[in-house]
Amino acid sequence: MSIRYISQKIAQQIDEELMSSSGAFSLDQLMELAGLSCAQALYKSYPSATHKKVMVACGPGNQGGDGLVAARHLHHFSYKPTIYLPKPGSKDIYQSLLKQCENLNIPVIKDVEEFNNGLKDTDVILDAIFGFSFHPPLRAPFDKVLNAITATSIPIVSVDIPSGWSVTDGLQPLYTEKDEQGNSQSIKTFEPEVLVSLTAPKEGVKNFKGKHWLGGRFVPNELAKKFELNLPEYQGVDQVVELPSALTSKQ
Amino acid sequence: MSIRYISQKIAQQIDEELMSSSGAFSLDQLMELAGLSCAQALYKSYPSATHKKVMVACGPGNQGGDGLVAARHLHHFSYKPTIYLPKPGSKDIYQSLLKQCENLNIPVIKDVEEFNNGLKDTDVILDAIFGFSFHPPLRAPFDKVLNAITATSIPIVSVDIPSGWSVTDGLQPLYTEKDEQGNSQSIKTFEPEVLVSLTAPKEGVKNFKGKHWLGGRFVPNELAKKFELNLPEYQGVDQVVELPSALTSKQ
């Protein structure tokens, strides 16, 4: 049985069950394990020996929180991460995770020009901007952020859903949105080299052709059965497992 | 510079700093990473292929919480853990961690006779009963629990401080305590095969002769410097690193 690619609705249901009084997980725990999975997947794809400088782009929601956890673990894994926060999240947990990174002297940049400059000296991008709750439209400052990432040739590791992709329909080649002055502009999206799906892959990445990791080794068997996730077996103490590429397998 | 063996007081100070408003860690996060370290150290010492059945003995405090996290990860690492809770903790987080294990159908036993029976079918014991806050006396039911563990020849992996050892002075060969009926009785302590020190090893384990792991890959460099911990380098994405044995090195 091949793994199930889940809808946005199912992804939300699974998160709710895990954090309900019966699932008993705290957001802190799940984010810690999710972020650790992302850092491990990045390490297994681009080791610190060859790809020292990681730009970790974090959105304002829970996926941004995963990114902050990943940045901290990447620091401990001997990388030199920089955090890019186009729009910092307001939740207490987000602020705490950011403080933990600041305590490690991880640089935090907030301006898109600074981000563009920083990319010139970056070995790999961790894209933790939008997660499975993403809905268009793509508002400022994310229009510029996506265009900046799309314009580089630096390898990209995306978390859960490459930012700008539809959670249901996948890659959206071009958005046309109004900018702050009300002018129409186009926003180009990108295809990352590596993807880290969390808990279960989402419908939109069914045809993803790059290296595909699954992370989130905490899903109880009964929950996996209930949602017919057909998760693969993780090995040893790994927090990630590689999924077959859409290039070599078809369901 | 060799690693520093820290006092009970320093261990408490480090924990307080990590969880202060400036350290910004939550107890949930630190326990998750500590418990994951313990599960990884157990895996690296006694792989699931040869040591499937793990008895995880959890005390009522934070170390018991680490044990519950470890039990959950051990389940995901393909072990068959059983949890022994001589005296369950009352904190909300403890109850949540226990519920997470129950959701994985990990058996939980509470009675010392059942524990004794369970040991007959156990490949390795994870001792998470007392942590660095331990002070004698050793009250019921822990007298019987320690005697039961001491009486077996099953390999033992202890967390932070082998239960019954003094955090300052190490192995205490024999305690004499009053039991529930007021009669004097002796309690024998044990020397585990494996030890997992968390954050930094404690003074009492300076002469520990078994396999010694350090876990807790989250200590900020500045905190390590402030307390002169001289931590060794972790490798790759490992959450534990082996420390030199007291048999081969002397400070």
Coordinates of C-alpha atoms in Angstrom, one line a residue:
Chain A
M1 CA 0.0 0.0 0.0
S2 CA 1.5 3.3 -1.0
I3 CA 1.5 6.3 1.3
R4 CA -1.5 8.6 1.3
Y5 CA -1.3 12.2 0.2
I6 CA -3.6 14.0 2.5
S7 CA -5.8 17.1 2.0
Q8 CA -5.5 20.3 3.8
K9 CA -8.6 19.3 5.8
I10 CA -7.2 16.0 6.9
A11 CA -3.9 17.6 7.8
Q12 CA -5.7 20.0 10.1
Q13 CA -7.7 17.2 11.6
I14 CA -4.6 15.2 12.4
D15 CA -3.0 18.2 14.1
E16 CA -6.1 18.8 16.1
E17 CA -6.3 15.2 17.2
L18 CA -2.7 15.1 18.3
M19 CA -3.1 18.3 20.4
S20 CA -6.6 17.4 21.7
S21 CA -7.0 16.3 25.3
S22 CA -7.0 12.7 24.1
G23 CA -3.9 13.1 21.9
A24 CA -2.2 15.0 24.7
F25 CA 0.7 16.5 22.7
S26 CA 1.6 20.1 23.3
L27 CA 2.4 22.4 20.4
D28 CA 5.9 22.8 22.0
Q29 CA 6.6 19.1 21.7
L30 CA 5.3 18.7 18.1
M31 CA 7.2 21.8 16.9
E32 CA 10.4 20.6 18.5
L33 CA 10.1 17.2 16.8
A34 CA 9.0 18.7 13.5
G35 CA 11.8 21.2 13.4
L36 CA 14.3 18.5 14.4
S37 CA 13.1 16.4 11.4
C38 CA 13.6 19.4 9.1
A39 CA 17.2 19.9 10.4
Q40 CA 18.0 16.2 10.0
A41 CA 16.6 16.1 6.4
L42 CA 18.6 19.1 5.5
Y43 CA 21.7 17.5 7.0
K44 CA 21.1 14.3 5.1
S45 CA 20.7 16.2 1.8
Y46 CA 23.3 18.9 2.3
P47 CA 25.8 18.1 5.0
S48 CA 27.4 20.9 7.0
A49 CA 30.8 20.1 5.7
T50 CA 29.8 21.3 2.2
H51 CA 26.8 23.5 2.9
K52 CA 27.7 25.5 6.0
K53 CA 25.6 28.6 5.4
V54 CA 21.8 28.1 5.6
M55 CA 19.2 30.8 5.1
V56 CA 16.2 29.8 7.1
A57 CA 13.2 31.7 5.8
C58 CA 10.3 31.6 8.4
G59 CA 6.7 32.6 7.9
P60 CA 4.6 34.0 10.8
G61 CA 2.6 30.8 11.5
N62 CA 3.4 27.4 12.9
Q63 CA 5.6 26.5 10.0
G64 CA 7.7 29.5 10.8
G65 CA 8.0 28.0 14.3
D66 CA 9.2 24.7 12.9
G67 CA 11.8 26.8 10.9
L68 CA 13.0 28.5 14.1
V69 CA 13.4 25.1 15.8
A70 CA 15.3 23.8 12.7
A71 CA 17.6 26.8 12.8
R72 CA 18.5 26.1 16.4
H73 CA 19.3 22.4 15.7
L74 CA 21.2 23.4 12.5
H75 CA 23.4 25.6 14.7
H76 CA 24.1 22.6 17.0
F77 CA 24.8 20.5 13.9
S78 CA 27.7 22.9 13.0
Y79 CA 25.9 24.9 10.4
K80 CA 25.9 28.7 10.3
P81 CA 22.2 29.5 9.9
T82 CA 20.8 33.0 9.3
I83 CA 17.1 33.5 10.0
Y84 CA 15.0 35.6 7.7
L85 CA 11.7 36.8 9.2
P86 CA 9.7 38.8 6.7
K87 CA 6.9 39.0 9.2
P88 CA 7.5 37.6 12.7
G89 CA 4.8 35.6 14.4
S90 CA 3.0 37.0 17.4
K91 CA 2.4 33.8 19.4
D92 CA 4.3 33.4 22.7
I93 CA 5.9 30.2 21.5
Y94 CA 7.1 31.9 18.4
Q95 CA 8.8 34.6 20.5
S96 CA 10.4 32.0 22.8
L97 CA 11.8 30.0 19.8
L98 CA 13.2 33.2 18.3
K99 CA 14.8 34.1 21.7
Q100 CA 16.4 30.7 21.8
C101 CA 18.0 31.3 18.4
E102 CA 19.1 34.8 19.5
N103 CA 20.8 33.3 22.5
L104 CA 22.9 31.2 20.1
N105 CA 23.9 34.5 18.3
I106 CA 22.1 33.3 15.1
P107 CA 21.7 36.5 12.9
V108 CA 18.1 37.5 12.3
I109 CA 17.2 39.7 9.3
K110 CA 13.9 41.2 8.6
D111 CA 14.3 43.3 5.4
V112 CA 13.9 41.9 1.9
E113 CA 16.9 43.8 0.6
E114 CA 19.1 42.4 3.3
F115 CA 17.6 39.0 2.5
N116 CA 18.6 39.4 -1.1
N117 CA 22.1 40.4 -0.1
G118 CA 22.3 37.5 2.3
L119 CA 21.4 35.0 -0.4
K120 CA 24.6 35.9 -2.3
D121 CA 26.5 34.2 0.6
T122 CA 24.1 31.2 1.2
D123 CA 24.7 27.5 0.5
V124 CA 21.2 26.3 1.0
I125 CA 17.8 27.8 1.7
L126 CA 15.3 26.2 4.2
D127 CA 11.9 27.4 3.1
A128 CA 9.6 27.4 6.1
I129 CA 7.4 30.3 5.0
F130 CA 4.0 28.8 4.3
G131 CA 2.6 25.5 5.6
F132 CA -0.4 23.4 4.9
S133 CA -2.8 26.2 6.0
F134 CA -1.7 28.4 3.1
H135 CA -4.4 30.0 0.9
P136 CA -3.7 32.6 -1.8
P137 CA -3.6 35.6 -2.3
L138 CA 0.1 36.1 -1.8
R139 CA 0.4 39.5 0.0
A140 CA 3.4 41.8 0.6
P141 CA 6.1 41.2 1.7
F142 CA 5.8 37.6 0.5
D143 CA 5.5 38.5 -3.2
K144 CA 9.0 39.9 -3.1
V145 CA 10.3 37.0 -0.9
L146 CA 9.1 34.4 -3.3
N147 CA 10.5 36.2 -6.3
A148 CA 13.8 36.5 -4.6
I149 CA 14.0 32.8 -3.8
T150 CA 12.8 31.9 -7.3
A151 CA 15.5 34.1 -8.8
T152 CA 18.4 32.2 -7.1
S153 CA 20.0 29.0 -8.1
I154 CA 20.8 28.0 -4.5
P155 CA 19.4 24.6 -3.5
I156 CA 16.1 24.9 -1.6
V157 CA 14.7 22.6 1.1
S158 CA 11.0 23.2 1.5
V159 CA 9.0 22.3 4.6
D160 CA 5.7 20.5 4.0
I161 CA 4.5 22.5 1.0
P162 CA 6.9 24.6 -1.1
S163 CA 5.9 28.2 -0.4
G164 CA 3.4 29.5 -3.0
W165 CA 2.3 26.0 -4.1
S166 CA -1.4 25.1 -3.6
V167 CA -1.8 22.5 -0.8
T168 CA -4.3 20.8 -3.1
D169 CA -3.0 21.4 -6.7
G170 CA 0.7 21.8 -6.3
L171 CA 3.0 24.0 -8.3
Q172 CA 1.3 27.3 -9.4
P173 CA 3.7 28.7 -12.0
L174 CA 2.6 32.3 -11.8
Y175 CA 0.5 34.5 -9.6
T176 CA -0.7 37.9 -10.5
E177 CA -1.4 40.1 -7.5
K178 CA -1.7 43.8 -6.8
D179 CA 1.3 45.2 -5.1
E180 CA 1.1 47.9 -2.3
Q181 CA 0.6 50.6 -4.9
G182 CA -2.3 48.7 -6.5
N183 CA -0.3 47.7 -9.6
S184 CA -0.5 44.3 -11.1
Q185 CA 2.7 42.2 -10.8
S186 CA 3.6 38.6 -11.3
I187 CA 5.0 36.4 -8.7
K188 CA 7.0 33.4 -9.8
T189 CA 7.1 30.3 -7.6
F190 CA 9.9 27.7 -7.4
E191 CA 10.5 23.9 -7.4
P192 CA 12.7 23.0 -4.5
E193 CA 15.4 20.3 -4.8
V194 CA 14.3 18.8 -1.5
L195 CA 11.0 18.5 0.4
V196 CA 10.3 17.5 4.0
S197 CA 6.7 16.5 4.4
L198 CA 5.6 16.5 8.1
T199 CA 3.3 13.8 9.5
A200 CA 2.1 12.8 6.0
P201 CA 2.7 14.3 2.5
K202 CA 0.0 16.7 1.2
E203 CA -2.0 16.3 -2.0
G204 CA -0.2 19.2 -3.7
V205 CA 3.2 17.4 -3.7
K206 CA 2.1 14.2 -5.3
N207 CA 4.1 15.0 -8.4
F208 CA 7.1 16.5 -6.6
K209 CA 10.2 15.2 -8.5
G210 CA 13.0 16.0 -6.1
K211 CA 14.4 14.3 -3.0
H212 CA 11.4 13.7 -0.6
W213 CA 11.7 13.1 3.1
L214 CA 9.0 12.4 5.6
G215 CA 9.4 13.6 9.1
G216 CA 7.3 13.6 12.3
R217 CA 8.1 10.3 13.9
F218 CA 5.4 10.6 16.5
V219 CA 2.1 9.6 14.8
P220 CA 0.4 6.9 16.9
N221 CA -0.3 3.7 14.9
E222 CA -4.0 4.1 15.6
L223 CA -4.2 7.6 14.3
A224 CA -2.2 6.5 11.2
K225 CA -4.8 3.6 10.7
K226 CA -7.8 5.9 11.2
F227 CA -6.6 8.2 8.5
E228 CA -5.2 5.4 6.3
L229 CA -1.8 7.1 6.1
N230 CA 0.2 4.0 5.2
L231 CA 3.3 5.5 6.6
P232 CA 6.7 3.9 5.7
E233 CA 9.0 2.5 8.4
Y234 CA 11.6 4.8 9.8
Q235 CA 15.1 3.3 10.4
G236 CA 17.2 3.2 13.6
V237 CA 16.8 6.5 15.5
D238 CA 16.2 8.6 12.4
Q239 CA 13.6 11.3 12.6
V240 CA 13.1 11.2 8.8
V241 CA 12.6 8.6 6.2
E242 CA 13.0 9.0 2.4
L243 CA 9.9 8.6 0.3
P244 CA 10.0 7.3 -3.3
S245 CA 10.3 10.0 -5.8
A246 CA 7.4 10.8 -8.1
L247 CA 9.9 10.2 -10.9
T248 CA 10.3 6.5 -10.1
S249 CA 6.9 5.6 -8.6
K250 CA 3.3 6.2 -9.4
Q251 CA 0.3 5.4 -7.4
Chain B
M1 CA 40.2 20.6 28.9
S2 CA 38.2 17.7 30.3
I3 CA 34.5 17.9 30.9
R4 CA 33.3 19.3 34.2
Y5 CA 31.4 17.1 36.6
I6 CA 28.8 19.5 38.1
S7 CA 27.3 19.7 41.5
Q8 CA 23.6 19.4 42.3
K9 CA 23.4 23.1 42.8
I10 CA 25.0 24.0 39.4
A11 CA 22.7 21.4 37.7
Q12 CA 19.7 23.2 39.2
Q13 CA 21.1 26.6 38.2
I14 CA 21.6 25.5 34.6
D15 CA 18.0 24.1 34.4
E16 CA 16.7 27.4 35.9
E17 CA 18.6 29.5 33.4
L18 CA 17.4 27.4 30.4
M19 CA 13.8 27.8 31.5
S20 CA 14.1 31.5 32.7
S21 CA 12.6 34.2 30.6
S22 CA 16.0 34.9 29.1
G23 CA 16.7 31.2 28.4
A24 CA 13.2 30.9 26.9
F25 CA 13.0 27.1 26.9
S26 CA 9.8 25.3 28.0
L27 CA 9.9 22.2 30.2
D28 CA 8.0 20.4 27.4
Q29 CA 10.9 21.1 24.9
L30 CA 13.7 20.2 27.3
M31 CA 12.0 17.0 28.4
E32 CA 11.3 16.0 24.8
L33 CA 15.0 16.4 23.9
A34 CA 16.2 14.8 27.1
G35 CA 14.0 11.8 26.7
L36 CA 15.0 11.5 23.0
S37 CA 18.6 11.5 24.1
C38 CA 18.0 8.7 26.5
A39 CA 16.2 6.6 23.9
Q40 CA 19.0 7.2 21.4
A41 CA 21.7 6.2 24.0
L42 CA 19.8 3.0 24.8
Y43 CA 19.5 2.2 21.1
K44 CA 23.2 2.8 20.6
S45 CA 24.0 0.5 23.6
Y46 CA 21.4 -2.2 23.2
P47 CA 19.8 -2.2 19.7
S48 CA 16.2 -3.2 19.3
A49 CA 17.2 -6.2 17.2
T50 CA 18.7 -7.9 20.2
H51 CA 17.1 -6.1 23.2
K52 CA 13.4 -5.7 22.3
K53 CA 11.8 -5.6 25.7
V54 CA 12.6 -2.5 27.8
M55 CA 11.4 -1.9 31.3
V56 CA 11.2 1.9 31.7
A57 CA 11.1 2.6 35.5
C58 CA 9.9 6.2 36.0
G59 CA 10.0 8.2 39.2
P60 CA 7.4 10.9 40.1
G61 CA 9.6 13.9 39.2
N62 CA 11.0 15.5 36.0
Q63 CA 13.3 12.5 35.5
G64 CA 10.3 10.3 35.4
G65 CA 9.0 12.6 32.7
D66 CA 12.2 12.1 30.7
G67 CA 11.6 8.4 31.1
L68 CA 8.1 8.6 29.7
V69 CA 9.3 10.6 26.7
A70 CA 12.0 7.9 26.2
A71 CA 9.5 5.1 26.4
R72 CA 7.5 6.8 23.6
H73 CA 10.5 7.2 21.3
L74 CA 11.6 3.6 22.1
H75 CA 8.2 2.4 20.9
H76 CA 8.8 4.3 17.6
F77 CA 12.3 2.9 17.5
S78 CA 10.7 -0.7 17.3
Y79 CA 11.2 -1.6 20.9
K80 CA 8.5 -3.1 23.1
P81 CA 8.6 -0.9 26.2
T82 CA 6.7 -1.4 29.4
I83 CA 6.4 1.5 31.9
Y84 CA 6.8 0.9 35.6
L85 CA 5.4 3.8 37.7
P86 CA 5.9 3.1 41.4
K87 CA 4.5 6.5 42.2
P88 CA 3.1 8.6 39.2
G89 CA 3.9 12.3 39.1
S90 CA 1.1 14.8 39.6
K91 CA 2.2 17.6 37.2
D92 CA 0.0 18.2 34.1
I93 CA 3.0 17.5 31.8
Y94 CA 3.6 14.2 33.5
Q95 CA 0.0 13.2 32.9
S96 CA 0.1 14.2 29.3
L97 CA 3.3 12.3 28.6
L98 CA 1.8 9.2 30.2
K99 CA -1.4 9.6 28.1
Q100 CA 0.8 9.8 24.9
C101 CA 2.3 6.4 25.9
E102 CA -1.1 4.9 26.7
N103 CA -2.2 6.0 23.2
L104 CA 0.6 3.8 21.8
N105 CA -0.7 0.9 23.9
I106 CA 2.5 0.8 26.0
P107 CA 1.7 -1.3 29.1
V108 CA 1.9 0.6 32.4
I109 CA 2.4 -1.3 35.6
K110 CA 2.2 0.2 39.1
D111 CA 2.7 -2.7 41.5
V112 CA 6.1 -3.8 42.7
E113 CA 5.2 -7.5 42.4
E114 CA 4.0 -7.0 38.8
F115 CA 7.3 -5.2 38.2
N116 CA 9.3 -8.1 39.6
N117 CA 7.4 -10.5 37.4
G118 CA 7.8 -8.2 34.4
L119 CA 11.6 -8.2 34.9
K120 CA 11.7 -11.9 34.1
D121 CA 10.8 -11.0 30.6
T122 CA 12.9 -7.9 30.1
D123 CA 16.0 -7.4 28.0
V124 CA 17.1 -4.0 29.4
I125 CA 16.0 -1.7 32.1
L126 CA 15.9 2.1 31.7
D127 CA 16.3 3.6 35.2
A128 CA 14.6 7.0 35.3
I129 CA 13.6 6.9 38.9
F130 CA 15.7 9.5 40.6
G131 CA 17.4 12.5 39.0
F132 CA 19.9 15.1 40.2
S133 CA 17.4 16.5 42.8
F134 CA 17.6 13.2 44.8
H135 CA 18.2 13.3 48.5
P136 CA 18.0 10.4 50.9
P137 CA 16.1 8.9 52.7
L138 CA 14.8 6.3 50.3
R139 CA 11.2 5.8 51.2
A140 CA 8.7 3.2 50.2
P141 CA 8.0 2.0 47.6
F142 CA 11.4 2.9 46.3
D143 CA 13.2 0.6 48.8
K144 CA 11.6 -2.4 47.2
V145 CA 12.1 -1.1 43.7
L146 CA 15.8 -0.6 44.1
N147 CA 16.2 -4.0 45.7
A148 CA 14.4 -5.6 42.8
I149 CA 16.6 -3.8 40.2
T150 CA 19.7 -4.7 42.2
A151 CA 18.7 -8.3 42.3
T152 CA 18.5 -8.8 38.5
S153 CA 21.3 -9.4 36.1
I154 CA 19.5 -7.5 33.3
P155 CA 21.6 -4.7 31.8
I156 CA 20.6 -1.3 33.2
V157 CA 20.8 2.1 31.5
S158 CA 20.5 4.9 34.1
V159 CA 19.5 8.4 33.4
D160 CA 21.7 11.2 34.9
I161 CA 22.4 9.6 38.3
P162 CA 21.9 5.9 38.9
S163 CA 18.9 5.7 41.3
G164 CA 20.1 5.5 44.9
W165 CA 23.5 7.1 44.2
S166 CA 24.4 10.3 45.9
V167 CA 24.5 13.2 43.4
T168 CA 27.7 14.3 45.1
D169 CA 29.4 11.2 46.3
G170 CA 28.3 8.5 43.9
L171 CA 27.6 4.9 44.7
Q172 CA 26.2 4.2 48.1
P173 CA 26.6 0.5 48.7
L174 CA 23.9 0.1 51.3
Y175 CA 21.2 2.1 52.9
T176 CA 19.5 1.2 56.1
E177 CA 16.0 2.6 56.3
K178 CA 12.9 2.0 58.3
D179 CA 10.2 0.2 56.3
E180 CA 6.4 1.0 56.6
Q181 CA 6.2 -1.1 59.8
G182 CA 9.2 0.7 61.4
N183 CA 11.6 -2.2 61.0
S184 CA 15.1 -1.5 59.9
Q185 CA 15.9 -2.9 56.5
S186 CA 18.8 -2.7 54.1
I187 CA 18.5 -1.4 50.5
K188 CA 21.1 -2.4 48.0
T189 CA 22.0 -0.1 45.2
F190 CA 23.3 -1.1 41.8
E191 CA 26.0 -0.2 39.2
P192 CA 24.4 0.3 35.8
E193 CA 26.1 -0.9 32.6
V194 CA 25.3 2.3 30.9
L195 CA 24.7 5.9 32.0
V196 CA 23.2 8.8 30.1
S197 CA 24.2 12.1 31.7
L198 CA 22.0 15.0 30.7
T199 CA 23.4 18.5 29.9
A200 CA 26.6 17.8 31.9
P201 CA 27.7 14.8 34.1
K202 CA 27.2 15.1 37.8
E203 CA 29.9 14.9 40.5
G204 CA 28.6 11.6 41.8
V205 CA 29.4 9.7 38.5
K206 CA 33.0 10.8 38.2
N207 CA 34.2 7.2 38.8
F208 CA 31.5 5.5 36.8
K209 CA 33.2 2.7 34.9
G210 CA 30.5 1.7 32.3
K211 CA 29.6 3.1 29.0
H212 CA 28.9 6.8 29.5
W213 CA 26.8 8.9 27.1
L214 CA 26.1 12.7 27.3
G215 CA 22.8 13.9 26.0
G216 CA 21.0 17.3 25.8
R217 CA 22.3 18.8 22.7
F218 CA 20.7 22.2 23.4
V219 CA 23.0 23.9 25.8
P220 CA 23.9 27.4 24.3
N221 CA 27.7 28.0 24.0
E222 CA 27.5 31.0 26.3
L223 CA 25.8 29.0 29.1
A224 CA 28.4 26.2 28.7
K225 CA 31.2 28.8 28.9
K226 CA 29.7 30.6 32.0
F227 CA 29.6 27.2 33.9
E228 CA 32.9 26.0 32.4
L229 CA 31.3 22.8 31.2
N230 CA 33.9 22.0 28.5
L231 CA 31.3 19.9 26.6
P232 CA 32.6 17.5 23.9
E233 CA 31.5 17.9 20.3
Y234 CA 28.5 15.9 19.2
Q235 CA 28.7 14.3 15.7
G236 CA 26.3 14.6 12.8
V237 CA 22.7 14.7 13.9
D238 CA 23.4 12.6 17.0
Q239 CA 21.6 13.7 20.2
V240 CA 24.2 11.8 22.3
V241 CA 28.0 11.7 22.4
E242 CA 30.1 9.1 24.2
L243 CA 32.2 10.3 27.1
P244 CA 35.6 8.7 28.0
S245 CA 35.2 6.0 30.6
A246 CA 36.6 6.5 34.1
L247 CA 38.5 3.3 33.4
T248 CA 40.6 4.9 30.7
S249 CA 40.8 8.6 31.6
K250 CA 41.5 10.5 34.8
Q251 CA 41.2 14.2 35.3

